[in-house]
Short mmCIF file of C-alpha atoms in Angstrom, two decimals:
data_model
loop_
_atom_site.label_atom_id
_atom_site.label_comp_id
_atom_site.label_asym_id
_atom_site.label_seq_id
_atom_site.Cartn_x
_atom_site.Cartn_y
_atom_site.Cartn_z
CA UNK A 1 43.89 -31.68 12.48
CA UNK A 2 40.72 -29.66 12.06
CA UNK A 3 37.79 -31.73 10.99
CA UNK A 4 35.88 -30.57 7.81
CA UNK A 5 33.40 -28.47 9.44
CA UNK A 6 31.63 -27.41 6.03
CA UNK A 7 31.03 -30.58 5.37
CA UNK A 8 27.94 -30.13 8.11
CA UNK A 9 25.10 -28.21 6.60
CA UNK A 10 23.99 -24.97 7.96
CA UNK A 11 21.95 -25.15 10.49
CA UNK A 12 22.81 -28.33 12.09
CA UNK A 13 21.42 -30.32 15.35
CA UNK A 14 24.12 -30.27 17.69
CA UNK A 15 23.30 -33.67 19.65
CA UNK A 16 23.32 -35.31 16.06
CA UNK A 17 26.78 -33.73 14.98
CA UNK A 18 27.97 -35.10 18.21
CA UNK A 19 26.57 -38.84 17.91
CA UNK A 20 27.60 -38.81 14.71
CA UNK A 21 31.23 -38.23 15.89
CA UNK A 22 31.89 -35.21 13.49
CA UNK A 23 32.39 -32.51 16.41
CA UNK A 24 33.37 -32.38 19.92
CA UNK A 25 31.29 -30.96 22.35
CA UNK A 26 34.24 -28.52 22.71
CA UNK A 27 34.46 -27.86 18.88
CA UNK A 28 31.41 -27.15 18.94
CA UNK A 29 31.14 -24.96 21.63
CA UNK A 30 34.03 -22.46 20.11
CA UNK A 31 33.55 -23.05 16.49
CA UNK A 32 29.73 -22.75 16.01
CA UNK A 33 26.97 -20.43 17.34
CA UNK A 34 23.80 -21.63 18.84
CA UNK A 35 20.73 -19.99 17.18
CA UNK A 36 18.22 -21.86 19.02
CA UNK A 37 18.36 -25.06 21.55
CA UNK A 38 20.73 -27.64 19.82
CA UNK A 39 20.80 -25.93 16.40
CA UNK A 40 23.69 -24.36 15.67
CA UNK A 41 25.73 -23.33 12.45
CA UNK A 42 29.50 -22.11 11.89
CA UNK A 43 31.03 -19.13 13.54
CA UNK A 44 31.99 -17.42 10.67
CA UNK A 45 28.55 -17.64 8.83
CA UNK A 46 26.35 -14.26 9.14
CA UNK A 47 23.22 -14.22 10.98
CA UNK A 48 20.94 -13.63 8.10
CA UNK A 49 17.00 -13.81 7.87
CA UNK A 50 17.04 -17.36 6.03
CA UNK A 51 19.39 -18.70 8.19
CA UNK A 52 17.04 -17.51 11.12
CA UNK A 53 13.91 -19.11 9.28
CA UNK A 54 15.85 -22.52 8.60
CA UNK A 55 17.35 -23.16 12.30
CA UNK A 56 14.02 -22.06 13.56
CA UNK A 57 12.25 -24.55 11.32
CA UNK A 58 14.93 -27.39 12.39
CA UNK A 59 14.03 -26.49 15.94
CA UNK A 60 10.70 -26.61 15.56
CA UNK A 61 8.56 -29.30 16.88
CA UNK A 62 7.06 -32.06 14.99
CA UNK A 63 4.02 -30.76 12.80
CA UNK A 64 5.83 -27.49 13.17
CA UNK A 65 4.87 -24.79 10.34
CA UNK A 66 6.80 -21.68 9.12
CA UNK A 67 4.05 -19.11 9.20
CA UNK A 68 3.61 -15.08 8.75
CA UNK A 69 6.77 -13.23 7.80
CA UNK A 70 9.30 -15.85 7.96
CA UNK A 71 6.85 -18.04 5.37
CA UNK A 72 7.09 -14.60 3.45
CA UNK A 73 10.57 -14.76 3.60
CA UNK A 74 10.53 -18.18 2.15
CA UNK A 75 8.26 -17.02 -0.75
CA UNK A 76 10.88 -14.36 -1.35
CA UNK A 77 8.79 -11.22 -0.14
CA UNK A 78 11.51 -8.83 0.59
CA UNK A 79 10.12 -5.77 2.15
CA UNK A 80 9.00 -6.85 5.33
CA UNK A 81 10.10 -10.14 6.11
CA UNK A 82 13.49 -9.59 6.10
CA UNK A 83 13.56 -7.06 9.33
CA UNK A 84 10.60 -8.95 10.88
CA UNK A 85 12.15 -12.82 11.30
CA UNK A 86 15.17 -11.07 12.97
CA UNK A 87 12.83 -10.26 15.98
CA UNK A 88 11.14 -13.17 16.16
CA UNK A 89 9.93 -16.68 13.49
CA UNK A 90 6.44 -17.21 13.76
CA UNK A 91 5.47 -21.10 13.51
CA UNK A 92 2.26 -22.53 14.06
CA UNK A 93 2.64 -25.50 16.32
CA UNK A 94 0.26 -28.43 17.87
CA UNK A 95 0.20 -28.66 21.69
CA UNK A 96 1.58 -26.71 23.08
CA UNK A 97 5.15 -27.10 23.15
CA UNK A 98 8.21 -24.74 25.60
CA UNK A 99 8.66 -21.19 23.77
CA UNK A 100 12.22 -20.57 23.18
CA UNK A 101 13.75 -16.97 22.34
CA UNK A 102 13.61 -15.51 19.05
CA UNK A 103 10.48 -17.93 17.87
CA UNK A 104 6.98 -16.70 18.43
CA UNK A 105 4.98 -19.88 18.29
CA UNK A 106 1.73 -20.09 17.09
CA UNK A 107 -1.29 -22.37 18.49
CA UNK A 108 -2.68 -24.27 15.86
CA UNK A 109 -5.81 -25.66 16.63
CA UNK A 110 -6.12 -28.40 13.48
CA UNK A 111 -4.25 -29.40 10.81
CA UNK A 112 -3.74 -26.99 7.74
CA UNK A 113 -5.07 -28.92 4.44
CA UNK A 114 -2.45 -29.20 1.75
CA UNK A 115 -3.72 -26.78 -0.24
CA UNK A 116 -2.56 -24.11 2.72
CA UNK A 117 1.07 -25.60 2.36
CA UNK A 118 4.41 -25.21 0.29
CA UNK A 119 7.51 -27.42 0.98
CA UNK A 120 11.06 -25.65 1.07
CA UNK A 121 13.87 -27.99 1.23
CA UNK A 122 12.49 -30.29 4.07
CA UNK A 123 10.78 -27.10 5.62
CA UNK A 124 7.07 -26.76 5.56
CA UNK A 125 5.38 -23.65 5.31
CA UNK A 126 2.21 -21.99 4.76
CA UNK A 127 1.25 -21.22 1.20
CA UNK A 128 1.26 -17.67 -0.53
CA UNK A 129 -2.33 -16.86 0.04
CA UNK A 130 -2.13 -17.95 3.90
CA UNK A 131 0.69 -16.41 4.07
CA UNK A 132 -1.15 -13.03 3.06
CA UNK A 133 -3.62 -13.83 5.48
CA UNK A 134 -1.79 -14.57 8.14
CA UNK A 135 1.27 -11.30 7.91
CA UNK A 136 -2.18 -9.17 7.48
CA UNK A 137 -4.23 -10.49 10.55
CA UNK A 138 -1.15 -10.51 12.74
CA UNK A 139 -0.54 -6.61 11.48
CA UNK A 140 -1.99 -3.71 13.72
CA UNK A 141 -1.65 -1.25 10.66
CA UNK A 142 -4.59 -1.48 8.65
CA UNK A 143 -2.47 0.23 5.75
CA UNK A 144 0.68 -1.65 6.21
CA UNK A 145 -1.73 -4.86 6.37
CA UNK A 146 -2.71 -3.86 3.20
CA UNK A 147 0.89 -3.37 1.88
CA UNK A 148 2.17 -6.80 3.18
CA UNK A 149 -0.60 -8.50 1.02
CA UNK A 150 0.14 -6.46 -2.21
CA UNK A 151 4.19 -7.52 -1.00
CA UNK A 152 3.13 -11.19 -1.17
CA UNK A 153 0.76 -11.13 -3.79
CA UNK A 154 3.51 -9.16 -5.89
CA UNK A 155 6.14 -11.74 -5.41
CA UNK A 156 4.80 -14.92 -5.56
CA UNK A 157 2.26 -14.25 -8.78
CA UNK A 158 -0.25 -14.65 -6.12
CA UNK A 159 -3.91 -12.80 -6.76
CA UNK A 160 -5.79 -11.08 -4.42
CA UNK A 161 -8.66 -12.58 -5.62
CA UNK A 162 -7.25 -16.22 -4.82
CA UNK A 163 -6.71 -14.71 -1.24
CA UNK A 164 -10.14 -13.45 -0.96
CA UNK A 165 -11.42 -16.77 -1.77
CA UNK A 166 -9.23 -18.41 0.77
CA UNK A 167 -10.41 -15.50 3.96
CA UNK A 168 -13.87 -16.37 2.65
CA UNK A 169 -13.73 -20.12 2.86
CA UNK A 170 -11.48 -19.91 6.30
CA UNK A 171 -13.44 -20.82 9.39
CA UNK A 172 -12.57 -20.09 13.70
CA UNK A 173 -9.74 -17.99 12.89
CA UNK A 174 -8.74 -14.79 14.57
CA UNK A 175 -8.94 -11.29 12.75
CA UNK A 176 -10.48 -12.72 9.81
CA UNK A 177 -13.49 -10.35 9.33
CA UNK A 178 -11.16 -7.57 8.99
CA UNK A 179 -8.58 -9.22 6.60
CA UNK A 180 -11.64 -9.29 4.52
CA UNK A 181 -12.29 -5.71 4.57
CA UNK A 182 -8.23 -5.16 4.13
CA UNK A 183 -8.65 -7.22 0.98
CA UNK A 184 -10.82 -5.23 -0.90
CA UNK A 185 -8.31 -2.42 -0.99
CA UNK A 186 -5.37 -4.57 -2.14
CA UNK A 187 -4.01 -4.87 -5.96
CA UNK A 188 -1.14 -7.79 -6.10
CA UNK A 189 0.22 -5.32 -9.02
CA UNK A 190 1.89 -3.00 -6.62
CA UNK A 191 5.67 -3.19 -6.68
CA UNK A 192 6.78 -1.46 -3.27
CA UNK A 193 4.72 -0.50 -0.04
CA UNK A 194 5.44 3.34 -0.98
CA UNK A 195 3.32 2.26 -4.29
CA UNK A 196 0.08 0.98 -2.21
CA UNK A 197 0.19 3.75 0.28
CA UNK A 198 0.66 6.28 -3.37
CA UNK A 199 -2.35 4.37 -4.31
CA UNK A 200 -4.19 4.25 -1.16
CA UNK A 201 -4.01 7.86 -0.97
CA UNK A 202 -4.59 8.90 -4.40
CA UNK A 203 -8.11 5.64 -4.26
CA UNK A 204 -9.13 7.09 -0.77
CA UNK A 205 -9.53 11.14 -2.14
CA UNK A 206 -11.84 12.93 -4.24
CA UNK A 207 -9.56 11.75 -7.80
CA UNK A 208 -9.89 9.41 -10.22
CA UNK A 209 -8.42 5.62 -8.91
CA UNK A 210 -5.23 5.51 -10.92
CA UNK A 211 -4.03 2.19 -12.96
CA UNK A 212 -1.32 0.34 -11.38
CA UNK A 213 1.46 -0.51 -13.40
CA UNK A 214 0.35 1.15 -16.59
CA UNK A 215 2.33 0.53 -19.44
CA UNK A 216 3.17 3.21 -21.39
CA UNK A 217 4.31 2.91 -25.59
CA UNK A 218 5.11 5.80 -28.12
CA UNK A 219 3.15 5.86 -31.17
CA UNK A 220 5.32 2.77 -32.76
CA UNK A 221 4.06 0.50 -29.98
CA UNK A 222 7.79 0.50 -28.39
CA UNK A 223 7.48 0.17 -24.63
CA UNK A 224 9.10 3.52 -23.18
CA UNK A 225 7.78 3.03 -19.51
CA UNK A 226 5.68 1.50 -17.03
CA UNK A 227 4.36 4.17 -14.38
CA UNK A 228 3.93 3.20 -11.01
CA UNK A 229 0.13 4.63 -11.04
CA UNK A 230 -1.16 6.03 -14.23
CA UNK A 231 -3.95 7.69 -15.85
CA UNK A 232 -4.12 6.88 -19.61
CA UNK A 233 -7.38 8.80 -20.25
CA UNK A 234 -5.52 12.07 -18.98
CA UNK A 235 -2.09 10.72 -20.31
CA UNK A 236 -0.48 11.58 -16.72
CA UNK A 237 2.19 9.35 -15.50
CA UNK A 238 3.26 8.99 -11.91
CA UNK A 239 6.50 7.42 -10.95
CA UNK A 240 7.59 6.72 -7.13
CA UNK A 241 11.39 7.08 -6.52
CA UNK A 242 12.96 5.67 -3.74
CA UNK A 243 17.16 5.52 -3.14
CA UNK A 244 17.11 3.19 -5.91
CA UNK A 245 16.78 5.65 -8.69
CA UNK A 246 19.81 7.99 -6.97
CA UNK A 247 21.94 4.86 -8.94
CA UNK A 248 23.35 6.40 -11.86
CA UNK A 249 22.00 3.79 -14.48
CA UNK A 250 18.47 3.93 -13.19
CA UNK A 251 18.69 7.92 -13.17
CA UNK A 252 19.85 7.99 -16.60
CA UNK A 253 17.52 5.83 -17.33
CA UNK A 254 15.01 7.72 -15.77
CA UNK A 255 16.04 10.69 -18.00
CA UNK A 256 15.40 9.14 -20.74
CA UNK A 257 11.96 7.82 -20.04
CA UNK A 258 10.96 11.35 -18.69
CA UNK A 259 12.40 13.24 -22.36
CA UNK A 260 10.08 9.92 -23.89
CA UNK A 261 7.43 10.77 -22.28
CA UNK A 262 6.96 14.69 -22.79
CA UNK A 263 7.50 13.83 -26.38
CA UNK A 264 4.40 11.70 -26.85
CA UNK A 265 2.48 14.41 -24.13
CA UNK A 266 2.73 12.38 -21.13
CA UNK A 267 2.99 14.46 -18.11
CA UNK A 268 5.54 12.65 -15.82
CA UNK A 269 5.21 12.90 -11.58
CA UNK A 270 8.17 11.85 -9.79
CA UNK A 271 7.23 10.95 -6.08
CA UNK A 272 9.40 10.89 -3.32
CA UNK A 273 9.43 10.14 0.32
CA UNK A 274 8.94 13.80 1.76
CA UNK A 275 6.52 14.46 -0.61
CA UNK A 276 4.75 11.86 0.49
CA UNK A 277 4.35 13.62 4.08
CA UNK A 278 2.75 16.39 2.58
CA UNK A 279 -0.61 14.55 1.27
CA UNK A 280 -2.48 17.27 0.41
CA UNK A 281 0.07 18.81 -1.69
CA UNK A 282 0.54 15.77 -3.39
CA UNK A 283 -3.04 15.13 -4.75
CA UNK A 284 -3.17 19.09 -5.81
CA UNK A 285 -0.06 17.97 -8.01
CA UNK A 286 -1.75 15.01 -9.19
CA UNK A 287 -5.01 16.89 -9.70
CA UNK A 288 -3.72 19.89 -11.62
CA UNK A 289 -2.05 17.50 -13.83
CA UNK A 290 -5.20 15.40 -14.21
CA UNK A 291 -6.69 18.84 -15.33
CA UNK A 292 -4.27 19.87 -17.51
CA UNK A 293 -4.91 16.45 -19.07
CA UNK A 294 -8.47 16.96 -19.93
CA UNK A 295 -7.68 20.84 -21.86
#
């Protein structure tokens, strides 16, 4: 008779599931899947980024920390962490303790204060704003640096200005100084990394900075849409649209909004992916339209 395997959680330390007499060394062997020395969970369970985080963070030594992207996975950021703990969990340990595959540890030279923390169901992990830090200093692209701080900032309800004030107070820490620099081209409103590299481009040229997340309302004060990047002044809207809006109820939605919007003299940019290759073309869209806006 087959014991009640989902009765163990998922992950699960091996030598304890043995002690505890609720698998066989050979059960375990054919019915489970390592993940990392003596953690293990079912066979039939999918590899996926949490899973990854949590066996990792039940391997971990004592004091162990969830850090970077698989604390941002924790946190729910969803754009980067996701692809980045399947490589490798970053956890900031004391001593310095045998490396293992698939976890990059991370030397931690003193204690974090509670303040730098956040608990996840027994699992310890570094708090939004270090979080931010940390996924930014341990990123060689100064723009996607940038993006994975909006990412966090975005999803937790995080500011950047509560980040700044953490990088300013932090002491003896690698890559700091730039992190700093990073910050001051960060805004936590940004819903996608296509939105802060739209507004990266758009800050870094010869326009106007645009508003993030500008919310847009006909002349009743109904809410018809909230552009990605907007100009209110100029009344020019601009929109980023990834895969998602191929989906039949965001495109009809979309159609709406756009018929909204020319009614009440908003000029409405759709952005997509290719365009975004062609920079210069780009900002003479954006730029015409700001012009147009000013007649």
């Amino acid at each position: 008779m087959r014991e009640k395997d989902h009765d163990l959680p998922a992950p699960f330390r091996g030598s304890h599931a043995r002690s505890a007499g609720a698998l066989t060394s050979h059960q375990l062997r054919i019915r489970h899947r390592r993940l990392f020395p003596d953690v293990y969970c079912d066979a039939s369970l999918n590899t996926e980024p949490e899973l990854l985080v949590r066996a990792a963070g039940l391997w971990a030594p004592a004091g162990g920390i969830i850090a970077g992207s698989a604390a941002g996975l924790l946190h729910r950021e969803r754009w980067f962490s996701p692809e980045e703990v399947t490589r490798a969990v970053d956890i900031y340990v004391p001593g310095t303790p045998r490396p293992t595959p698939g976890v990059r540890l991370r030397r931690l030279r003193s204690p974090l204060p509670a303040a730098q923390l956040s608990r996840f169901e027994g699992l310890i992990a570094t708090s939004p704003a270090r979080t931010a830090i940390d996924m930014a200093r341990w990123e060689d692209d100064d723009d996607t640096a940038i993006a994975k701080i909006d990412a966090v900032c975005n999803r937790t309800g995080t500011s950047v200005r509560d980040v700044a004030a953490l990088a300013a107070r932090l002491r003896g820490v690698n890559g700091l100084p730039r992190v700093r620099t990073l910050l001051r081209s960060c805004d936590g409103r940004a819903d996608s990394p296509p939105e802060t590299r739209l507004r990266l481009l758009l800050c870094r040229s010869d326009l106007p900075d645009p508003t993030p997340q500008l919310e847009i309302r006909n002349e009743f004060g109904a809410k018809i849409a909230v552009a990605d990047l907007g100009y209110e002044r100029e009344k020019v809207a601009i929109f980023y649209d990834s895969e998602l809006h191929r989906r039949r109820e965001i495109w009809e939605f979309d159609a709406w909004a756009n018929a909204e919007l020319d009614e009440i003299g908003w000029q409405n940019l759709r952005i997509t992916a290719p365009m975004m290759r062609s920079p210069a073309t780009l900002l003479r869209k954006v730029g015409a339209a700001l012009e147009r806006g000013r007649i």
